[in-house]
Tab-separated table of C-alpha atoms in Angstrom:
chain	number	residue	atom	x	y	z
S	1	MET	CA	157.323	121.657	96.363
S	2	ASP	CA	158.067	120.799	92.766
S	3	SER	CA	155.626	119.853	90.014
S	4	ARG	CA	156.034	116.130	90.701
S	5	ASP	CA	154.924	116.585	94.305
S	6	VAL	CA	151.923	118.633	93.206
S	7	ARG	CA	151.042	115.996	90.646
S	8	ARG	CA	151.286	113.160	93.225
S	9	MET	CA	149.149	115.159	95.637
S	10	LEU	CA	146.504	115.792	92.957
S	11	GLU	CA	146.526	112.124	91.922
S	12	SER	CA	146.125	111.092	95.568
S	13	MET	CA	143.216	113.496	96.005
S	14	ALA	CA	141.595	112.213	92.812
S	15	ALA	CA	141.975	108.589	93.977
S	16	THR	CA	140.498	109.432	97.382
S	17	ALA	CA	137.598	111.252	95.753
S	18	GLN	CA	136.971	108.281	93.448
S	19	GLU	CA	136.980	105.870	96.399
S	20	ALA	CA	134.506	108.078	98.268
S	21	ALA	CA	132.279	108.288	95.183
S	22	ASP	CA	132.379	104.504	94.729
S	23	GLU	CA	131.481	103.965	98.400
S	24	ALA	CA	128.608	106.434	98.176
S	25	LYS	CA	127.348	104.745	95.023
S	26	GLU	CA	127.426	101.311	96.710
S	27	LYS	CA	125.565	102.645	99.744
S	28	MET	CA	122.915	104.289	97.556
S	29	GLN	CA	122.430	101.068	95.584
S	30	SER	CA	122.177	99.064	98.800
S	31	ALA	CA	119.666	101.532	100.258
S	32	GLY	CA	117.668	101.481	97.025
S	33	GLN	CA	117.601	97.692	97.000
S	34	SER	CA	116.549	97.600	100.659
S	35	LEU	CA	113.771	100.097	99.989
S	36	SER	CA	112.616	98.091	96.982
S	37	GLU	CA	112.546	94.889	99.039
S	38	LYS	CA	110.530	96.591	101.779
S	39	TYR	CA	108.080	97.952	99.195
S	40	ASP	CA	107.664	94.479	97.676
S	41	ALA	CA	107.113	92.950	101.121
S	42	ALA	CA	104.498	95.595	101.937
S	43	LYS	CA	102.670	94.873	98.680
S	44	LEU	CA	102.725	91.142	99.411
S	45	ASN	CA	101.436	91.734	102.944
S	46	LEU	CA	98.544	93.811	101.595
S	47	LEU	CA	97.714	91.082	99.104
S	48	LEU	CA	97.938	88.509	101.890
S	49	ALA	CA	95.494	90.493	104.026
S	50	ARG	CA	93.088	90.771	101.088
S	51	LEU	CA	93.255	87.023	100.420
S	52	ARG	CA	92.671	86.200	104.085
S	53	GLY	CA	89.633	88.486	104.067
S	54	GLU	CA	88.294	86.771	100.965
S	55	GLN	CA	88.844	83.374	102.571
S	56	GLU	CA	87.007	84.516	105.720
S	57	ARG	CA	84.025	85.546	103.558
S	58	VAL	CA	84.039	82.057	102.000
S	59	PHE	CA	84.037	80.540	105.506
S	60	ALA	CA	81.146	82.826	106.484
S	61	ASP	CA	79.186	81.739	103.396
S	62	MET	CA	79.886	78.118	104.299
S	63	GLY	CA	78.593	78.637	107.839
S	64	ARG	CA	75.516	80.433	106.555
S	65	THR	CA	74.786	77.604	104.124
S	66	LEU	CA	75.208	74.975	106.859
S	67	PHE	CA	72.911	76.937	109.159
S	68	LEU	CA	70.246	77.235	106.466
S	69	MET	CA	70.548	73.524	105.744
S	70	ASP	CA	70.224	72.677	109.449
S	71	THR	CA	67.144	74.850	109.879
S	72	GLY	CA	65.557	73.577	106.668
S	73	ASN	CA	65.586	77.031	105.118
S	74	TYR	CA	68.043	76.344	102.314
S	75	SER	CA	66.186	76.946	99.072
S	76	GLU	CA	67.049	74.513	96.299
S	77	ASP	CA	65.151	76.144	93.466
S	78	GLU	CA	65.496	74.806	89.963
S	79	GLY	CA	68.568	76.256	88.301
S	80	HIS	CA	70.315	76.908	91.630
S	81	PRO	CA	72.921	74.604	93.118
S	82	THR	CA	71.982	72.141	95.810
S	83	ALA	CA	73.233	72.689	99.346
S	84	GLN	CA	75.904	70.023	98.835
S	85	GLN	CA	77.029	71.633	95.568
S	86	THR	CA	77.209	74.996	97.301
S	87	ILE	CA	79.299	73.549	100.150
S	88	ASP	CA	81.569	71.742	97.657
S	89	ASN	CA	82.085	74.969	95.686
S	90	LEU	CA	82.835	76.926	98.853
S	91	LEU	CA	85.314	74.281	100.051
S	92	LEU	CA	87.073	74.470	96.697
S	93	ALA	CA	87.171	78.278	96.865
S	94	ALA	CA	88.558	78.175	100.422
S	95	GLU	CA	91.275	75.705	99.360
S	96	GLN	CA	92.230	77.865	96.369
S	97	LYS	CA	92.538	80.911	98.639
S	98	GLN	CA	94.670	78.871	101.040
S	99	GLN	CA	96.993	77.836	98.224
S	100	GLU	CA	97.399	81.480	97.195
S	101	ILE	CA	98.055	82.429	100.837
S	102	ASP	CA	100.653	79.664	101.161
S	103	ARG	CA	102.431	80.872	97.995
S	104	LEU	CA	102.567	84.433	99.330
S	105	LEU	CA	103.849	83.285	102.715
S	106	ALA	CA	106.598	81.327	100.958
S	107	ARG	CA	107.585	84.442	98.998
S	108	LEU	CA	107.665	86.511	102.173
S	109	ALA	CA	109.805	83.949	104.055
């Protein structure tokens, strides 16, 4: 084996090593991107669960207010909102939560 053969063999080995390194780099980047996407989706799902819980509390407040109105026990003291104002505010809050939920669902899709 002369020096040219040795040189070709070394060049071939170097090219093969470079190809393997490039493939490994691509796979690591792909895995990192996949992990990042999964992390982002998990964060969005946690936020979605929090928003749904907040919306459920608004619905509970709405039901409580309607019950108090129906039983005549809703107190409309001076400086406090009327029952209708309270319901209107709760409806607005529920709609705002729903809009936030819809935006998150669109991002997750």
